[in-house]
Short mmCIF file of C-alpha atoms in Angstrom, two decimals:
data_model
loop_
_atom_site.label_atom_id
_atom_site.label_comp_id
_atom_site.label_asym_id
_atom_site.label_seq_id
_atom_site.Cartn_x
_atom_site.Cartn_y
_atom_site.Cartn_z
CA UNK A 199 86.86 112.85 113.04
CA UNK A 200 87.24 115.31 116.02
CA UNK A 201 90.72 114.58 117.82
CA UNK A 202 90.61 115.60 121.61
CA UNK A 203 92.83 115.29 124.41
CA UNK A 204 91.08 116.25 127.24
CA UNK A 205 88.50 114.20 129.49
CA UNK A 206 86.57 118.14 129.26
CA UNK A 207 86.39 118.23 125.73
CA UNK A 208 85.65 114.22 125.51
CA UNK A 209 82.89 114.31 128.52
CA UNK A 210 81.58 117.42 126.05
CA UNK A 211 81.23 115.83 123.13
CA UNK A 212 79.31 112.97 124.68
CA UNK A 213 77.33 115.07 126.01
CA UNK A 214 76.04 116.69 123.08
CA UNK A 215 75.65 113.13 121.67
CA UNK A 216 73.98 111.94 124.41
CA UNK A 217 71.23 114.79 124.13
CA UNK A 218 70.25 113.67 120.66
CA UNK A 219 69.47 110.27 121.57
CA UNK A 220 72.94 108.93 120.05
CA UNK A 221 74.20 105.48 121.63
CA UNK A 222 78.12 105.30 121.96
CA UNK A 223 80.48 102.37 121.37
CA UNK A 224 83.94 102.25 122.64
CA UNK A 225 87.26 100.93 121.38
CA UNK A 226 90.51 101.06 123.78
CA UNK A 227 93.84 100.78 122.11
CA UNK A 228 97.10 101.89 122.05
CA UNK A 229 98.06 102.49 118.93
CA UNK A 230 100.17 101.57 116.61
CA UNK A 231 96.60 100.28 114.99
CA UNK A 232 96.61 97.23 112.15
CA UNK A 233 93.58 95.92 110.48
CA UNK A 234 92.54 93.76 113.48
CA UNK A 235 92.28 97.63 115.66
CA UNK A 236 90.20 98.46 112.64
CA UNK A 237 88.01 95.05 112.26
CA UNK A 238 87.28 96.54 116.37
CA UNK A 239 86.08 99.74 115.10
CA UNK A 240 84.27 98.39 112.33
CA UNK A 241 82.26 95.98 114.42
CA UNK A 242 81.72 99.06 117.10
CA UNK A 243 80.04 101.05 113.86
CA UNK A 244 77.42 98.07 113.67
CA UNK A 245 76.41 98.24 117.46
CA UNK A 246 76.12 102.25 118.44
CA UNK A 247 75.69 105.53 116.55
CA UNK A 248 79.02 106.77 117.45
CA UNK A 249 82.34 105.59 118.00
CA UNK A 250 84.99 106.28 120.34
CA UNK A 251 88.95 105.17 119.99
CA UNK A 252 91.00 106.30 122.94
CA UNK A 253 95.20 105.63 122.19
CA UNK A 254 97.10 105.70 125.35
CA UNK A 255 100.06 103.85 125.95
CA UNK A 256 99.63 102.54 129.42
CA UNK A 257 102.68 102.09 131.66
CA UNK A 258 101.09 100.15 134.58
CA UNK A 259 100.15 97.19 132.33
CA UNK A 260 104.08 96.49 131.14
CA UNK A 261 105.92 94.44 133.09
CA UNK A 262 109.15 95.05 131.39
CA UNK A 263 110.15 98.51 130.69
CA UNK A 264 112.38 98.01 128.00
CA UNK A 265 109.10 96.53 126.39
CA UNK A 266 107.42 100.10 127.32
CA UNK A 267 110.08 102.07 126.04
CA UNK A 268 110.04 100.22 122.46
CA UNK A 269 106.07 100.29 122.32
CA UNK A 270 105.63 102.02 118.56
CA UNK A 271 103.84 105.49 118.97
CA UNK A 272 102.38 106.24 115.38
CA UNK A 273 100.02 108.27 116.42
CA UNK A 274 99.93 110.36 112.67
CA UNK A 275 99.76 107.01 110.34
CA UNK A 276 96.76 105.65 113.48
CA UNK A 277 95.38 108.97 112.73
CA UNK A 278 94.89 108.46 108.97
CA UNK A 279 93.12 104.79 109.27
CA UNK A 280 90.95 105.75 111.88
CA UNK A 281 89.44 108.79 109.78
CA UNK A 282 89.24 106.24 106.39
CA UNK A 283 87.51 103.72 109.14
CA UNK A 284 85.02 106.41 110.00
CA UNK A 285 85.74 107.02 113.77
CA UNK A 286 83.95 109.60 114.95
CA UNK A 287 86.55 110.65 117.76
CA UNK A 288 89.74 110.00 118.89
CA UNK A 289 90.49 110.67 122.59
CA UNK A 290 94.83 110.71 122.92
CA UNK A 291 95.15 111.98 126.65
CA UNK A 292 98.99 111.99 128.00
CA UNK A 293 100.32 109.79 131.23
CA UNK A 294 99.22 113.36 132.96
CA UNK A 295 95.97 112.87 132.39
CA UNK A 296 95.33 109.85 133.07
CA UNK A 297 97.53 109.27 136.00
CA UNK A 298 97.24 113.17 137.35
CA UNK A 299 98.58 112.28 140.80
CA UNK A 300 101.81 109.91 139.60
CA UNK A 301 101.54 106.22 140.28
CA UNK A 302 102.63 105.62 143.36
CA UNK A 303 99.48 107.15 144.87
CA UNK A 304 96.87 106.03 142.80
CA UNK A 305 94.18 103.85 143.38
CA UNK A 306 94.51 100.82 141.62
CA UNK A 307 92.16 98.14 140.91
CA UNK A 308 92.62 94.13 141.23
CA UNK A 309 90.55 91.56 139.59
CA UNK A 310 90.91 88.49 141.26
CA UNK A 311 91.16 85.14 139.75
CA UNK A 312 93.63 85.98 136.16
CA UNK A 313 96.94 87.07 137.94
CA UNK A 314 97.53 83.45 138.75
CA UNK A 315 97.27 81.74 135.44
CA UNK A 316 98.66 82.00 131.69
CA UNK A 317 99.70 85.28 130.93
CA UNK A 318 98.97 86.64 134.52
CA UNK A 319 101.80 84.42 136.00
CA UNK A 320 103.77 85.12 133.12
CA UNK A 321 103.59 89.02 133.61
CA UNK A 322 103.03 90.14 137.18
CA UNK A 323 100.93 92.86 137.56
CA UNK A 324 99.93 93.33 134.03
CA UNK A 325 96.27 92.79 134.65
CA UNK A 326 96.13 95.02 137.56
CA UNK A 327 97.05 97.74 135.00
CA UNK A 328 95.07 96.62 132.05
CA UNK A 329 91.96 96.39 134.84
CA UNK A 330 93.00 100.08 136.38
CA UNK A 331 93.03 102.02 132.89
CA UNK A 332 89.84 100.30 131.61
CA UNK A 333 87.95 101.45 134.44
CA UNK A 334 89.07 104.84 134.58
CA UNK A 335 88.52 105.08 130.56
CA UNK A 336 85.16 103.73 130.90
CA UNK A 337 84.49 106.24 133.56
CA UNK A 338 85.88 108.80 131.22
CA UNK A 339 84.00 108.24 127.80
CA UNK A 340 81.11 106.55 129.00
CA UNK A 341 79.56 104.26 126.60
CA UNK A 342 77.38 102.01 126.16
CA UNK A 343 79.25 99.30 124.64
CA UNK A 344 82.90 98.46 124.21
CA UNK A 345 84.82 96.28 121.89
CA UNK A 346 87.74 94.36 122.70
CA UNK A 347 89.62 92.16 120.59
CA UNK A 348 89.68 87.91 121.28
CA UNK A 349 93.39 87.77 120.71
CA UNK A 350 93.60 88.84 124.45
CA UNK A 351 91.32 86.01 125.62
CA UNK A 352 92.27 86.47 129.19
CA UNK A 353 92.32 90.47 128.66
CA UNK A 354 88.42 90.01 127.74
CA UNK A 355 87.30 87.65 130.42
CA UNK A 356 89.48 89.96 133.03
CA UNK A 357 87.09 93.10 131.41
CA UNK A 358 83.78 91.01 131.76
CA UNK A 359 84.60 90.17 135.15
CA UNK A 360 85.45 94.07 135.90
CA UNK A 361 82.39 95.43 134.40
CA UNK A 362 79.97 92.55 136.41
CA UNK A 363 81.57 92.67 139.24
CA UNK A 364 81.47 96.68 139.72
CA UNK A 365 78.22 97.28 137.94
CA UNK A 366 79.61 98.90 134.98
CA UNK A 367 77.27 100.23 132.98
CA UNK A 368 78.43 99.29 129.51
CA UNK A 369 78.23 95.83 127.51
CA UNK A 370 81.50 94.52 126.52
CA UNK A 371 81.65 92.72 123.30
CA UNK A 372 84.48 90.49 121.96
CA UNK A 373 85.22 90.44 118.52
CA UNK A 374 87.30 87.89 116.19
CA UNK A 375 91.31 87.67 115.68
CA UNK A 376 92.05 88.88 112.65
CA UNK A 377 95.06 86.59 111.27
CA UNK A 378 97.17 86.85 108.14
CA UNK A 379 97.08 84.85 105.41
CA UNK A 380 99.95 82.07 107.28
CA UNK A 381 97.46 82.18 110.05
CA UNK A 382 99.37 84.53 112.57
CA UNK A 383 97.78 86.62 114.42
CA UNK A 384 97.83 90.79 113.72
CA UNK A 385 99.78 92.35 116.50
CA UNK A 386 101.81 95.47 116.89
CA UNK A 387 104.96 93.38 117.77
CA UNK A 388 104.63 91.70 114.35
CA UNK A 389 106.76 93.97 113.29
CA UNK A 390 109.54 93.06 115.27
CA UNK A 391 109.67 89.91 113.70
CA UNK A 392 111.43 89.48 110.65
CA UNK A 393 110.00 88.13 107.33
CA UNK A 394 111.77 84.40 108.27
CA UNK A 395 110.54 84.96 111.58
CA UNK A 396 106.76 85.83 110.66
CA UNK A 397 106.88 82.56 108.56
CA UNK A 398 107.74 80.76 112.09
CA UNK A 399 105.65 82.30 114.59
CA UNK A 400 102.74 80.77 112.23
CA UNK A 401 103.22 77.53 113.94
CA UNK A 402 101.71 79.27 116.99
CA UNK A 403 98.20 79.01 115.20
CA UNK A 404 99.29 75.81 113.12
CA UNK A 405 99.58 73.93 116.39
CA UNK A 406 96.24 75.16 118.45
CA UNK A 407 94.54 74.17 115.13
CA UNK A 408 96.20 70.82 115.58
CA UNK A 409 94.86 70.48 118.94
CA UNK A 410 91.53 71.33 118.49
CA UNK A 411 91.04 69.02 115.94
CA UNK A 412 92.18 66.10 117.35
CA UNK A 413 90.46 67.18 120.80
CA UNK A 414 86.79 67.26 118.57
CA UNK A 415 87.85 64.09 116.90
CA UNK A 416 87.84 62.49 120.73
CA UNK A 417 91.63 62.62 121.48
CA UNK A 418 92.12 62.32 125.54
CA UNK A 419 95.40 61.90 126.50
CA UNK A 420 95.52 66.27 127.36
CA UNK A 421 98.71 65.45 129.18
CA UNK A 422 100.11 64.06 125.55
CA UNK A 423 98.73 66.34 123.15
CA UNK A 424 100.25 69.41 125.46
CA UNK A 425 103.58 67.85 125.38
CA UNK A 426 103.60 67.03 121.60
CA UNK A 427 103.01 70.54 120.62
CA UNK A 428 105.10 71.80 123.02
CA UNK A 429 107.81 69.83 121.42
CA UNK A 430 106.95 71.11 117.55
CA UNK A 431 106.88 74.92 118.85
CA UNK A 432 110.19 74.18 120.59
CA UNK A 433 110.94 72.96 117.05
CA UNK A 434 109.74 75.76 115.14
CA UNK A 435 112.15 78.25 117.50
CA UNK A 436 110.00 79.37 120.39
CA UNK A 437 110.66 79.26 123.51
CA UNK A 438 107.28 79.09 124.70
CA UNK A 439 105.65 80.65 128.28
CA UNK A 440 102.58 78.09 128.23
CA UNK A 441 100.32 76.02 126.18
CA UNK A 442 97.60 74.81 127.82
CA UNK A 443 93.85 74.05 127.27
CA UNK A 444 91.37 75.72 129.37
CA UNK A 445 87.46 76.33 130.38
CA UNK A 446 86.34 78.59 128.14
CA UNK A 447 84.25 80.60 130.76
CA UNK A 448 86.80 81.11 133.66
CA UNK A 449 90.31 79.66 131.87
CA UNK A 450 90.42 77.28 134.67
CA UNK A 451 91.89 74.00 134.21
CA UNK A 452 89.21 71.86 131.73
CA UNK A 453 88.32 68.72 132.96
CA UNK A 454 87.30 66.69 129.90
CA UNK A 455 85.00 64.47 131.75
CA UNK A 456 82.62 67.27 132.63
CA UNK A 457 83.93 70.92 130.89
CA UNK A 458 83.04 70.80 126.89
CA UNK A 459 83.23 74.86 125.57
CA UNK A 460 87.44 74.98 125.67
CA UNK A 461 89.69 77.82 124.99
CA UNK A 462 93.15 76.50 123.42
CA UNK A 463 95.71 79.52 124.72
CA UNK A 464 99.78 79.34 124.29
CA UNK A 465 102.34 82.43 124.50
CA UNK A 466 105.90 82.00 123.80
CA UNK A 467 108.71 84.27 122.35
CA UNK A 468 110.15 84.18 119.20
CA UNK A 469 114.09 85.90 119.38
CA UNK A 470 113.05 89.06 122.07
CA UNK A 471 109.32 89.12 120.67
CA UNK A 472 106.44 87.66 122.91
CA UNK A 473 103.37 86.55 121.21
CA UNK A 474 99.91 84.65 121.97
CA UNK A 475 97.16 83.33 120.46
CA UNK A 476 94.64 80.92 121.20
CA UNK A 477 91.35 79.50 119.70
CA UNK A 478 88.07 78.04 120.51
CA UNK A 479 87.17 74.66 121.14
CA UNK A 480 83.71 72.61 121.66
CA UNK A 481 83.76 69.18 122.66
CA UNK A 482 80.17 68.85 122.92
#
């Protein structure tokens, strides 16, 4: 696995790849990788020749800067799984690289319709950063396809918006949560949470299950079945940011009467750790 922290050396490399006919598939992270960052890379091996993992911790998309601050950098131990998961490269540019003229003066780029909903309202300007650094690293490695992980529902809808809207050329392809065996979700703040705690935060999942099966078993009363598991996670020690149940296509309000694909979506903290989830519903 070639390690490079340039966009000259990365632009380089896919160039060279690029001459032989070799497609490229893309995975953006940053770091601090678990299984469900390698379950992205391994689906990325089944859809291009080569792979790509860029690890950049990116400062416009955090809200909180305490939260930056803590962000794990691991980038030795991420170093070690990527090579066992085959990656062909690993592109680690600094803040300097990325953001060469500061922040204050950079160009930054808005994707309307997700600041104003679920995690959006919950984290101003998050999405404005997570939008900015995807288009400049697609830019930047250039691939044909990129992964993305469905545990950030919104994240992925925000992305598929970006690259439609702007005429990206490069397919964007979401790929499953990857849970543990109580059903949580992988995510580098896991390991914030205590072993009582990880036991807890599994009512996250336990309750969107609940909902989607009595929502495909006819349930209709929304306005009930939000309330009731907002009650058990309140319960179960969160202090939740939203629970809601959404269009699957745009995460606008659902409408039962008309809107049948459904994305099930709640984020709430757990002591100072902030978690999501969410899962797929079809009502038709």
């Amino acid at each position: 696995m070639q390690i490079v922290e340039s966009i000259l050396s990365l632009r380089g490399q896919i160039k060279t790849w690029r001459a032989t006919g070799e497609t490229i598939a893309f995975v953006p992270t940053m770091g601090n990788l678990h299984d469900g960052h390698i379950s992205l890379v391994k689906k990325a091996q089944t859809l291009a020749d080569k792979v790509v993992v860029s690890i950049f911790v990116n400062p416009l998309q955090f809200d909180d800067k305490q939260d930056l601050a803590k962000y794990p950098r691991t980038l030795q131990a991420d170093v070690k799984k990527l090579m066992q998961a085959g990656c062909n490269l690993l592109f680690t540019p600094d803040t300097e690289v990325i953001y060469p003229q500061g922040f204050d003066s950079h160009t930054f780029v808005h994707v309307p319709g997700m600041d104003d909903k679920l995690c959006g309202l919950e984290r101003p300007g998050h999405f404005d950063g997570v939008a900015t650094v995807v288009t400049k690293l697609f830019n930047m490695v250039q691939a044909d396809v990129a992964v993305f992980g469905e545990k950030d529902y919104q994240q992925l809808l925000l992305i598929q918006k970006l690259v439609n809207d702007l005429n990206l050329p490069v397919k964007i392809v979401g790929a499953a949560i990857v849970r543990d065996d109580n059903g949580l979700a992988m995510s580098s703040r896991n390991q914030h949470l205590s072993e009582a705690q990880k036991q807890q935060a599994a009512a996250l999942y336990a309750n969107l299950l609940e909902l989607k099966q009595r929502l495909e078993s006819g349930a209709e009363d929304f306005s009930a079945l939000l309330q009731q598991a907002h009650t058990n996670l309140s319960q179960a020690g969160f202090t939740l940011d939203y629970i809601d149940i959404r269009r699957a296509d745009d995460l606008q309000i659902a409408d039962l009467a008309v809107d049948k694909e459904l994305r099930l979506l709640a984020a709430g903290r757990l002591g100072s750790v902030r978690l999501i989830d969410n899962i797929a519903c079809n009502l038709a």
